[in-house]
mmCIF file with all atom_site columns, C-alpha atoms in Angstrom:
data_model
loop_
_atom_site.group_PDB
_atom_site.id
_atom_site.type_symbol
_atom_site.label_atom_id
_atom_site.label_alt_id
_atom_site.label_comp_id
_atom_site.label_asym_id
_atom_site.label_entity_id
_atom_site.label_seq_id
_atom_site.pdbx_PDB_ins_code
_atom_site.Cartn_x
_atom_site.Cartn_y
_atom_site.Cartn_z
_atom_site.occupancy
_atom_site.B_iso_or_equiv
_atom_site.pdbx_formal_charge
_atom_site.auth_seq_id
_atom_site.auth_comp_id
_atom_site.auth_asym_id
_atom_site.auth_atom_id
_atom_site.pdbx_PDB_model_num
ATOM 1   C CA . UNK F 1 1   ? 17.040  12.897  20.602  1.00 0.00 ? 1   UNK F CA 1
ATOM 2   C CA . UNK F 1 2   ? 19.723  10.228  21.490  1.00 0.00 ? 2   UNK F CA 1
ATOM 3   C CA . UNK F 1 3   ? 22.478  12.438  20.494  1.00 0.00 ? 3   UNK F CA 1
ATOM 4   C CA . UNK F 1 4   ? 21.383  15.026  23.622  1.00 0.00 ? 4   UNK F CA 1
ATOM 5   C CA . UNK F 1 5   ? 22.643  11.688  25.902  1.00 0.00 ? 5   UNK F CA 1
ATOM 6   C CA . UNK F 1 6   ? 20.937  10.186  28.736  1.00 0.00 ? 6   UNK F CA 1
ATOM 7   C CA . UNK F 1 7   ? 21.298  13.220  30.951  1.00 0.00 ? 7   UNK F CA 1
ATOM 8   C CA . UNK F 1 8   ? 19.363  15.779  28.470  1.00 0.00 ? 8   UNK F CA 1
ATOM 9   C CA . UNK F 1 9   ? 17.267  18.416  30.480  1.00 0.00 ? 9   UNK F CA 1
ATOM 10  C CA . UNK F 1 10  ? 13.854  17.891  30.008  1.00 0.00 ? 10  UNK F CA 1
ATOM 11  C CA . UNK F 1 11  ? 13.593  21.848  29.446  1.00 0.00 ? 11  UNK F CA 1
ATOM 12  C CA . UNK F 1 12  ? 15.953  21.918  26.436  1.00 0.00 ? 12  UNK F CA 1
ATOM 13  C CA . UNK F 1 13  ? 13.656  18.538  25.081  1.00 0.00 ? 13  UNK F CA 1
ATOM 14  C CA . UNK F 1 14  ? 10.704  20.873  25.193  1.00 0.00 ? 14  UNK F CA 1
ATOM 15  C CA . UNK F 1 15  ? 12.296  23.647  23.406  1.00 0.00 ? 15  UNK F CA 1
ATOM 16  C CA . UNK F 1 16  ? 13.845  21.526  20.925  1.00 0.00 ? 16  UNK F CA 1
ATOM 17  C CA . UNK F 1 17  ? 10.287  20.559  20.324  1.00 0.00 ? 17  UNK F CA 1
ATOM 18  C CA . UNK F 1 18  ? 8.627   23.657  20.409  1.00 0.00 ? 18  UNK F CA 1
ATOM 19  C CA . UNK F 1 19  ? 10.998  24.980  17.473  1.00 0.00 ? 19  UNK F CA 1
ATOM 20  C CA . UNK F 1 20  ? 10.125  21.887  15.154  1.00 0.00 ? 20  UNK F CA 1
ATOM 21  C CA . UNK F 1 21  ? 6.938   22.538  15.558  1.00 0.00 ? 21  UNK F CA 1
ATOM 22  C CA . UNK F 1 22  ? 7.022   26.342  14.650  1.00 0.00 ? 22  UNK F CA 1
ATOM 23  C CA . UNK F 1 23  ? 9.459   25.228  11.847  1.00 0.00 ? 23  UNK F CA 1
ATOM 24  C CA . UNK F 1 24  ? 6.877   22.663  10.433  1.00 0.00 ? 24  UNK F CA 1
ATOM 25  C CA . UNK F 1 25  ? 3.850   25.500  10.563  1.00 0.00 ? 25  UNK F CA 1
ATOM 26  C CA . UNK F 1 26  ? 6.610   28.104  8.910   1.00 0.00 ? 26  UNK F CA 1
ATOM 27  C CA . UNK F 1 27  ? 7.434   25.577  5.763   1.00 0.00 ? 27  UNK F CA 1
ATOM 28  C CA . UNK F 1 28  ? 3.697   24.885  5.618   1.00 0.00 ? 28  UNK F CA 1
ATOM 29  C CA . UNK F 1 29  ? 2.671   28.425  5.561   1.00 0.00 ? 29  UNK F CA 1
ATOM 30  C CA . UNK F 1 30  ? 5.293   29.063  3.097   1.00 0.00 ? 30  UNK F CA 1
ATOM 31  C CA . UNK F 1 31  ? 3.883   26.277  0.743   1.00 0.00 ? 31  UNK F CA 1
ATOM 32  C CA . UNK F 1 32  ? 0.157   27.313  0.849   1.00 0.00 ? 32  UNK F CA 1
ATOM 33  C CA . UNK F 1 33  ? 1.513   30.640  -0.291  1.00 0.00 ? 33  UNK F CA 1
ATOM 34  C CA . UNK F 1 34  ? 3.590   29.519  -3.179  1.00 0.00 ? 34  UNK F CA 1
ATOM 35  C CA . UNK F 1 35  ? 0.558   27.086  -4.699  1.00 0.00 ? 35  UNK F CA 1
ATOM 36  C CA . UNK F 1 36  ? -1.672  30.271  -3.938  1.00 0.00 ? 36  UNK F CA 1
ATOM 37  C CA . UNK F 1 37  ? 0.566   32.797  -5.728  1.00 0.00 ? 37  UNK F CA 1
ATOM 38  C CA . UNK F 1 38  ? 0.854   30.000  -9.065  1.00 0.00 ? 38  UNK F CA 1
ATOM 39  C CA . UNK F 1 39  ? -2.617  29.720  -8.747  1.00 0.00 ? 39  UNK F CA 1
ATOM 40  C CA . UNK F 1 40  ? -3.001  33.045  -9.086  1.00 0.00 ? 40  UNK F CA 1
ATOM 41  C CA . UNK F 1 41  ? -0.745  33.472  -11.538 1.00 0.00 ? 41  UNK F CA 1
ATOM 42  C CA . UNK F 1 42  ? -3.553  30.873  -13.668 1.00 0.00 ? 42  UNK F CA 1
ATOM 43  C CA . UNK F 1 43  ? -0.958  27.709  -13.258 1.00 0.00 ? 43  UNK F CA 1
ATOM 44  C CA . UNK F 1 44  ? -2.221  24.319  -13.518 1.00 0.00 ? 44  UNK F CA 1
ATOM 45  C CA . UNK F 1 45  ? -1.998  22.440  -10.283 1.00 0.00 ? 45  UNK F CA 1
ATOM 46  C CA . UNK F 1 46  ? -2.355  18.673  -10.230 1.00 0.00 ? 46  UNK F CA 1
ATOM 47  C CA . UNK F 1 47  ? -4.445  16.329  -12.401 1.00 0.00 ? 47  UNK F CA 1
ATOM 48  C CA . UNK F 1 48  ? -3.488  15.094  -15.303 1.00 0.00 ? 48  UNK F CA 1
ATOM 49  C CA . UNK F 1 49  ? -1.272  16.715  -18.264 1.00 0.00 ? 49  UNK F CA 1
ATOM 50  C CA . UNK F 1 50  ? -1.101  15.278  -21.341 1.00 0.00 ? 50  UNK F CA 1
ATOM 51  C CA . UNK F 1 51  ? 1.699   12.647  -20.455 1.00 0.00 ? 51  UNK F CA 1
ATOM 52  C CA . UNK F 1 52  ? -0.588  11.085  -17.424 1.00 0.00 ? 52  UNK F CA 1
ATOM 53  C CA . UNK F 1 53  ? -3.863  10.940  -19.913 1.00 0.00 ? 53  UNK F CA 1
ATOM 54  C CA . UNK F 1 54  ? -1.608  9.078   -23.045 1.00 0.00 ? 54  UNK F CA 1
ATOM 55  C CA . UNK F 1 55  ? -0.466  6.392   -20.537 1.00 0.00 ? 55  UNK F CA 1
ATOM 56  C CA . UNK F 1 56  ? -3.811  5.969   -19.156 1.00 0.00 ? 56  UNK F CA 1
ATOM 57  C CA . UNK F 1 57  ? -5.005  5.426   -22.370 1.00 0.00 ? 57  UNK F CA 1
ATOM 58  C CA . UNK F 1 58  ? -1.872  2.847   -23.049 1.00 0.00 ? 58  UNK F CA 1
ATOM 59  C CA . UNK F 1 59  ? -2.384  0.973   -20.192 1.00 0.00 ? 59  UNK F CA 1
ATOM 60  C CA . UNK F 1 60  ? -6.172  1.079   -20.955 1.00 0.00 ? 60  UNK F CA 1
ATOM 61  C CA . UNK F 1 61  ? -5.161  -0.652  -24.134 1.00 0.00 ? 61  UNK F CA 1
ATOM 62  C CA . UNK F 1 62  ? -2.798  -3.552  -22.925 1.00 0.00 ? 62  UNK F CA 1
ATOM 63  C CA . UNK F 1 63  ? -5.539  -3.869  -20.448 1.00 0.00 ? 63  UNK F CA 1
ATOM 64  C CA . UNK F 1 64  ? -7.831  -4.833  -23.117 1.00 0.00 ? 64  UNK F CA 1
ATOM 65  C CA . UNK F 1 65  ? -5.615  -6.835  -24.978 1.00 0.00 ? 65  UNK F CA 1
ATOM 66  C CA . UNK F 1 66  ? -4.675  -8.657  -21.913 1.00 0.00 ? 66  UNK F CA 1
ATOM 67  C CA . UNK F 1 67  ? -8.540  -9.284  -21.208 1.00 0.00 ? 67  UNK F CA 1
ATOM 68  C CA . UNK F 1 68  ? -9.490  -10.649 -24.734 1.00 0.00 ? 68  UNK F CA 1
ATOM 69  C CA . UNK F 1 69  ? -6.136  -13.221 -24.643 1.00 0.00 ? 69  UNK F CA 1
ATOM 70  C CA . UNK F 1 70  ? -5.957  -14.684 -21.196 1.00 0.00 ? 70  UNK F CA 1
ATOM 71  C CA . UNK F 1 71  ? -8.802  -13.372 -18.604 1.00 0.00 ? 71  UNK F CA 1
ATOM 72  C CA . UNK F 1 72  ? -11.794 -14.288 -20.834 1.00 0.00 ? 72  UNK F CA 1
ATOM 73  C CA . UNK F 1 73  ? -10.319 -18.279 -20.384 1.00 0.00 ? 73  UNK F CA 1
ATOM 74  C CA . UNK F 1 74  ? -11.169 -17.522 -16.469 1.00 0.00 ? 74  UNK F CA 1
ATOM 75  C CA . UNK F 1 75  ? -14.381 -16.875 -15.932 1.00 0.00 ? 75  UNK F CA 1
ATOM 76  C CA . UNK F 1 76  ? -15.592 -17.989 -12.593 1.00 0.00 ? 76  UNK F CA 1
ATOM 77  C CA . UNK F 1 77  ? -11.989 -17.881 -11.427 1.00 0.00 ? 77  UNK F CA 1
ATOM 78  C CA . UNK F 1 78  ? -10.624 -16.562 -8.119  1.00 0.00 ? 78  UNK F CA 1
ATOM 79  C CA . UNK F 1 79  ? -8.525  -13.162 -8.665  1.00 0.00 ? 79  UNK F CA 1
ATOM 80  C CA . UNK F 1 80  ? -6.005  -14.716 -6.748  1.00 0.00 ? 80  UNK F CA 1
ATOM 81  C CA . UNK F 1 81  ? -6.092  -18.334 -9.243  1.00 0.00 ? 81  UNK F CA 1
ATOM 82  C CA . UNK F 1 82  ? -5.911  -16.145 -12.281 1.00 0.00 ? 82  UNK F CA 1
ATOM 83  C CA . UNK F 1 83  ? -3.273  -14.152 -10.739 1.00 0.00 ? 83  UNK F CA 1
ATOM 84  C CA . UNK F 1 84  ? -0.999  -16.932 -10.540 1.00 0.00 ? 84  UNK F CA 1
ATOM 85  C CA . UNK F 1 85  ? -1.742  -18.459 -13.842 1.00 0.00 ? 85  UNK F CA 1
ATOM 86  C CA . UNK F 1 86  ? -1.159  -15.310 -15.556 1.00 0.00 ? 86  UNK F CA 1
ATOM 87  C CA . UNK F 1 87  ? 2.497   -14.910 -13.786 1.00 0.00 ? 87  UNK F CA 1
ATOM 88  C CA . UNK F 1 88  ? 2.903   -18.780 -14.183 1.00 0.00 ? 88  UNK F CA 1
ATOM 89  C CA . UNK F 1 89  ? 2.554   -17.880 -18.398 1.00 0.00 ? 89  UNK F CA 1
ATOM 90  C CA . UNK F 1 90  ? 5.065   -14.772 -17.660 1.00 0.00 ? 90  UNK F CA 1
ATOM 91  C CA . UNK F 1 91  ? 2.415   -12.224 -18.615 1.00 0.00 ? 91  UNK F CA 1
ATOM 92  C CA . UNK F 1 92  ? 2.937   -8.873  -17.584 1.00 0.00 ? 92  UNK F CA 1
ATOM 93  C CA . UNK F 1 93  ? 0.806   -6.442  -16.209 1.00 0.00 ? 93  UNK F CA 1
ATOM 94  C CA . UNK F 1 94  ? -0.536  -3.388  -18.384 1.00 0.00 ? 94  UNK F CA 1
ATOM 95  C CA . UNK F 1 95  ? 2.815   -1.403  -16.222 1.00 0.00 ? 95  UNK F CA 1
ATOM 96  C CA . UNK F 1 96  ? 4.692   -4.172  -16.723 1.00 0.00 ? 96  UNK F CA 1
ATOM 97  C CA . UNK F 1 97  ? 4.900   -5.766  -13.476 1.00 0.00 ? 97  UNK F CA 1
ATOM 98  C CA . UNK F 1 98  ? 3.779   -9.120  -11.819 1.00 0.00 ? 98  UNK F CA 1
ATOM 99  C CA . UNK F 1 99  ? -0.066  -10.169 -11.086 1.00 0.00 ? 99  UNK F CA 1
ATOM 100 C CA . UNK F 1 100 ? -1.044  -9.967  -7.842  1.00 0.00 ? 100 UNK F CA 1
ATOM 101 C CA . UNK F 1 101 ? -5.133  -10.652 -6.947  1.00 0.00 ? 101 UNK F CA 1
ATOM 102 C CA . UNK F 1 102 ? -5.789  -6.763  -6.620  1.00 0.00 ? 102 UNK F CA 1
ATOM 103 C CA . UNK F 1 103 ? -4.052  -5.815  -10.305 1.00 0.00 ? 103 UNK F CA 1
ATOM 104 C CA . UNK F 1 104 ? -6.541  -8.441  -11.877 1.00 0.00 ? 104 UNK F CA 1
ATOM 105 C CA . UNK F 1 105 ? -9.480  -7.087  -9.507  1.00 0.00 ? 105 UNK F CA 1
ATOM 106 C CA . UNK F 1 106 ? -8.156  -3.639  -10.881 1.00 0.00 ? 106 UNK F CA 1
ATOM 107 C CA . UNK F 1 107 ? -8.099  -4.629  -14.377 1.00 0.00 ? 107 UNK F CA 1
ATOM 108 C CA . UNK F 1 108 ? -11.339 -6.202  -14.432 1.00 0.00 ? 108 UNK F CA 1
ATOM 109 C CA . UNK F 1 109 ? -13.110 -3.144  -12.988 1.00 0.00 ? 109 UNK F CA 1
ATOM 110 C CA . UNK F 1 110 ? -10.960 -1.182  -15.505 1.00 0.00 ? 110 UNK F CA 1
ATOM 111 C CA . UNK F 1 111 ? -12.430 -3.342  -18.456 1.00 0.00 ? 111 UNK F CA 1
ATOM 112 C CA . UNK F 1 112 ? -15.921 -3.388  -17.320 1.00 0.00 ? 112 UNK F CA 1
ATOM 113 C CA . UNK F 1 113 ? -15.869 -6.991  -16.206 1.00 0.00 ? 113 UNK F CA 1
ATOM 114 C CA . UNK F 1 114 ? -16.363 -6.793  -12.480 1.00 0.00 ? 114 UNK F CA 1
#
């Protein structure tokens, strides 16, 4: 509200609020009617579509390749140690990014391993 100024009337701030507020219930309503009406209309909402299963399958799979080359070398091995080895070799993730302690936690879970 620092475009009202210094002087704004405590009144107006109220009423300024009071309208958000009864926009922000409005848009809300009028969302929980539109996934209601697809719904009803026998739409898919959320979860997974054929796209979202394939690359969980893909990264399943460079998950398991990443496992058999580097992460079985490990064992015994902070998350955090292997973590930095794996980005000190310039291995990727299964997305393609950087290790970090919680990606290697996540892939070992993934694998079976943890």
């Amino acid at each position: 509200m620092a475009e009202l100024g210094a002087d704004a009337d405590p009144f107006m701030l109220h009423l300024y609020a009071a309208l958000a507020e009864k926009e922000r219930a409005m848009i809300s309503r009028r969302t929980k009617d539109a996934l209601a009406a697809k719904k009803a209309q026998g739409v898919a909402l959320g979860g997974l579509r054929a796209h979202g299963v394939q690359a969980r399958e893909d990264a399943l799979e460079r998950s398991r390749a990443i496992c058999a080359r580097y992460l079985s070398n490990f064992a015994g091995k902070s998350a955090r140690k292997i973590a930095a080895v794996l980005n000190e070799r310039k291995v990727v993730t299964p997305t393609g990014g950087v290790w970090h302690a919680a990606t290697v936690i996540r892939v070992q879970k993934r694998l079976g391993l943890a």
